[in-house]
Amino acid sequence: MKPFFIVLCCVIALFPGVSYTEEAIQLEHPQAEVDHWFDDALFIGDSLTRQLHNTVMKERHEEKHTLGKALMLASPNYTIYNATRRFSSENVVNIQYRGLDWSVFKLLKDVQPAKVFILLGMNDGMKKSHQHLIVRYAKALDLMAEAAPDAMLVVQALTPVTQKMKDPLLQQDLIDSFNASLASMCAEKGVYFLDIATPLKGEDGFLPMERSTDQRIHLNLEGIKIWVDTLHSFAQTRLQEHD
């Protein structure tokens, strides 16, 4: 690779009028390094994150290193509201870790991850007016930042649903609108927003049936692979920023 880089530098020197972007000559980091980047990451979410966890754990048992040593904790019915609570309670859904109930706040204070990937909202129900959910999400992010002030927070977009989804509170147009508001809120707070939704969509803007286990919302192996690929691309970009 070094000879190629030297030749490229010579070409630039010979033709100074030609513009070469940084991206054009930037080398990608090897896959092992990209997965290693997730070693100090924590994923928080609901049943979708549970699916990611199950798939990744299976691959790790097969001697693969998908997403490194990332810790993935999810509760199937977890909501944005649950993430705004400082303490666990018998009356709400909690995160299970080490055989105990945890709030996200207490969990982050204990684990102190360097990166936190969040995927929440599917259990909260989407409406045309979803500003209260965005405000609640912002509160949850504030608590996370308080609990782990040095952590990189990464909010993931809600994944798409198929055209068969009949739940009026989980229609694709409402999810798209929520994601747009979520992205704006993240920009205002200086938090990363990762669009994992667009790569999962088909040409019609919905989740294709062939990427779903239940033909509605949950992802199969093909869908999970697309999600993981998007996470890898995000990590690749962060690594290149530090080159």
XYZ file of C-alpha atoms in Angstrom:
243
model
C 0.000 0.000 0.000
C 2.930 2.361 0.643
C 4.120 2.329 -3.022
C 0.599 3.318 -4.106
C 0.572 6.197 -1.646
C 3.989 7.399 -2.883
C 2.851 7.266 -6.511
C -0.314 9.182 -5.618
C 1.722 11.882 -3.876
C 3.941 12.187 -6.957
C 0.893 12.577 -9.181
C -0.439 15.354 -6.939
C 2.956 17.082 -7.068
C 3.104 16.841 -10.868
C -0.428 18.131 -11.332
C -0.989 20.725 -8.584
C -4.103 22.041 -10.293
C -5.947 18.783 -9.727
C -7.954 18.615 -6.494
C -7.881 15.430 -4.410
C -10.220 15.178 -1.434
C -9.057 13.679 1.848
C -11.634 10.916 1.446
C -10.135 9.931 -1.919
C -6.779 8.951 -0.397
C -7.939 7.930 3.073
C -7.412 4.249 3.756
C -10.084 2.157 5.443
C -9.301 0.535 8.752
C -9.327 -3.287 8.777
C -12.510 -5.035 9.886
C -10.928 -6.362 13.081
C -10.052 -2.836 14.163
C -13.559 -1.612 13.347
C -15.131 -4.333 15.506
C -12.579 -3.642 18.257
C -13.806 -0.022 18.318
C -17.025 -1.299 19.948
C -15.238 -3.012 22.858
C -16.172 -0.223 25.281
C -19.675 0.350 23.906
C -23.043 -0.238 25.578
C -26.245 -0.783 23.582
C -29.566 0.071 25.254
C -32.938 -0.757 23.749
C -36.051 -2.882 23.450
C -36.860 -6.074 21.534
C -35.048 -4.809 18.424
C -31.802 -4.466 20.370
C -32.494 -7.877 21.906
C -32.525 -9.289 18.365
C -29.207 -7.594 17.640
C -27.800 -9.037 20.866
C -28.942 -12.570 20.055
C -27.460 -12.448 16.560
C -24.156 -10.982 17.718
C -23.820 -13.495 20.565
C -24.389 -16.369 18.150
C -21.639 -15.040 15.886
C -19.281 -14.614 18.833
C -19.820 -18.267 19.722
C -18.734 -19.018 16.141
C -15.384 -17.336 16.802
C -16.423 -14.122 15.063
C -15.802 -10.744 16.659
C -18.891 -8.851 15.516
C -19.061 -5.488 17.314
C -16.144 -6.495 19.518
C -16.963 -6.867 23.204
C -19.908 -4.453 23.167
C -22.378 -4.980 26.011
C -25.984 -5.159 24.812
C -28.778 -4.794 27.344
C -32.392 -4.709 26.293
C -35.868 -5.237 27.678
C -38.608 -6.110 25.134
C -41.129 -3.521 26.392
C -38.663 -0.773 27.296
C -39.796 2.777 26.523
C -38.369 6.272 26.356
C -40.206 6.995 29.597
C -38.442 4.087 31.335
C -35.103 5.601 30.310
C -35.939 8.883 32.068
C -36.072 7.276 35.507
C -33.090 7.582 37.840
C -33.912 4.445 39.757
C -35.434 1.056 38.998
C -38.892 0.257 40.304
C -41.195 -2.728 40.572
C -43.892 -0.718 38.808
C -41.986 -0.101 35.556
C -39.974 -2.063 33.018
C -36.308 -2.238 33.985
C -33.069 -3.334 32.350
C -31.812 -6.708 33.564
C -28.074 -6.887 34.293
C -26.192 -9.341 36.504
C -29.505 -10.746 37.692
C -30.735 -7.388 39.003
C -33.091 -4.616 37.884
C -31.369 -1.435 36.729
C -32.395 1.977 35.498
C -30.355 3.288 32.570
C -29.034 6.056 34.830
C -27.715 3.636 37.463
C -26.433 1.276 34.798
C -24.344 3.951 33.102
C -22.979 5.169 36.424
C -21.842 1.632 37.213
C -20.528 0.537 33.795
C -19.135 3.897 32.601
C -19.064 2.957 28.910
C -17.118 5.075 26.431
C -19.941 4.837 23.889
C -23.688 4.408 24.334
C -25.946 3.367 21.446
C -29.639 3.975 22.109
C -32.643 2.644 20.191
C -35.963 3.498 21.844
C -39.426 4.626 20.831
C -41.225 1.695 19.236
C -43.048 0.900 22.487
C -44.066 4.515 23.074
C -46.436 4.779 20.104
C -46.121 7.373 17.367
C -48.678 10.120 16.873
C -48.777 13.096 14.532
C -47.946 15.229 17.551
C -44.911 13.548 19.081
C -43.157 16.520 20.637
C -43.753 15.150 24.138
C -41.746 12.063 23.183
C -38.893 14.188 21.852
C -38.848 16.185 25.100
C -38.839 12.926 27.053
C -36.022 11.561 24.887
C -33.983 14.725 25.514
C -34.472 14.233 29.251
C -33.230 10.647 28.972
C -30.127 11.831 27.108
C -29.465 14.449 29.775
C -29.587 11.749 32.458
C -27.225 9.552 30.457
C -24.789 12.429 30.030
C -24.957 13.074 33.770
C -24.335 9.416 34.593
C -21.490 8.943 32.089
C -20.208 12.434 31.224
C -17.320 11.178 29.081
C -19.413 8.800 26.985
C -20.199 9.312 23.314
C -23.990 9.150 22.960
C -25.341 7.756 19.693
C -29.094 7.847 19.080
C -30.232 5.377 16.439
C -33.227 6.058 14.217
C -36.306 3.911 14.663
C -36.222 1.080 12.162
C -38.923 0.910 9.460
C -42.016 -1.301 9.443
C -43.536 -3.311 6.605
C -46.674 -2.361 4.709
C -48.486 -5.082 6.659
C -48.136 -3.152 9.919
C -51.710 -2.260 10.935
C -51.038 -0.666 14.326
C -52.168 2.977 13.907
C -49.412 4.120 16.297
C -46.659 2.434 14.286
C -47.287 3.667 10.765
C -44.265 4.431 8.608
C -45.120 8.085 7.973
C -45.343 8.685 11.731
C -42.026 6.905 12.302
C -40.369 8.973 9.572
C -41.671 12.178 11.135
C -40.467 11.105 14.571
C -37.015 10.263 13.215
C -36.752 13.685 11.588
C -37.602 15.383 14.889
C -35.201 13.083 16.723
C -32.379 14.006 14.344
C -33.061 17.711 14.877
C -33.054 17.303 18.654
C -29.761 15.411 18.524
C -28.208 18.141 16.383
C -29.269 20.765 18.916
C -27.789 18.748 21.790
C -24.590 17.835 19.982
C -25.393 14.128 20.122
C -24.718 11.713 17.268
C -27.776 10.592 15.300
C -27.250 7.378 13.346
C -29.712 6.708 10.538
C -30.052 2.948 10.567
C -33.543 3.240 9.045
C -32.777 4.297 5.465
C -30.472 1.346 4.651
C -33.198 -1.031 5.866
C -35.926 0.426 3.640
C -36.967 -0.809 0.243
C -37.714 1.445 -2.716
C -41.241 2.000 -1.376
C -39.923 3.418 1.911
C -41.027 0.431 3.990
C -39.205 -2.508 5.523
C -39.214 -5.263 2.863
C -40.948 -8.485 3.876
C -37.775 -10.442 3.163
C -35.982 -8.520 5.931
C -38.533 -9.236 8.666
C -39.203 -12.225 10.904
C -42.812 -11.307 11.668
C -43.639 -9.488 8.414
C -44.232 -6.322 10.414
C -41.471 -4.850 12.563
C -38.777 -7.270 13.711
C -35.660 -7.935 11.664
C -34.351 -11.236 10.368
C -30.685 -12.063 9.750
C -30.607 -10.056 6.527
C -32.003 -7.012 8.315
C -29.641 -7.401 11.268
C -26.690 -7.635 8.862
C -27.675 -4.324 7.273
C -27.906 -2.792 10.751
C -24.473 -4.123 11.703
C -23.024 -2.872 8.417
C -24.360 0.601 9.223
C -22.766 0.441 12.669
C -19.490 -0.624 11.068
C -19.634 2.332 8.683
C -20.192 4.681 11.608
C -17.189 3.235 13.448
C -15.066 3.436 10.304
C -15.844 7.143 10.019
C -14.994 7.793 13.658
C -11.685 5.947 13.291
C -10.789 7.895 10.169
C -11.497 11.143 11.970
C -8.638 10.311 14.313
C -6.145 9.360 11.582
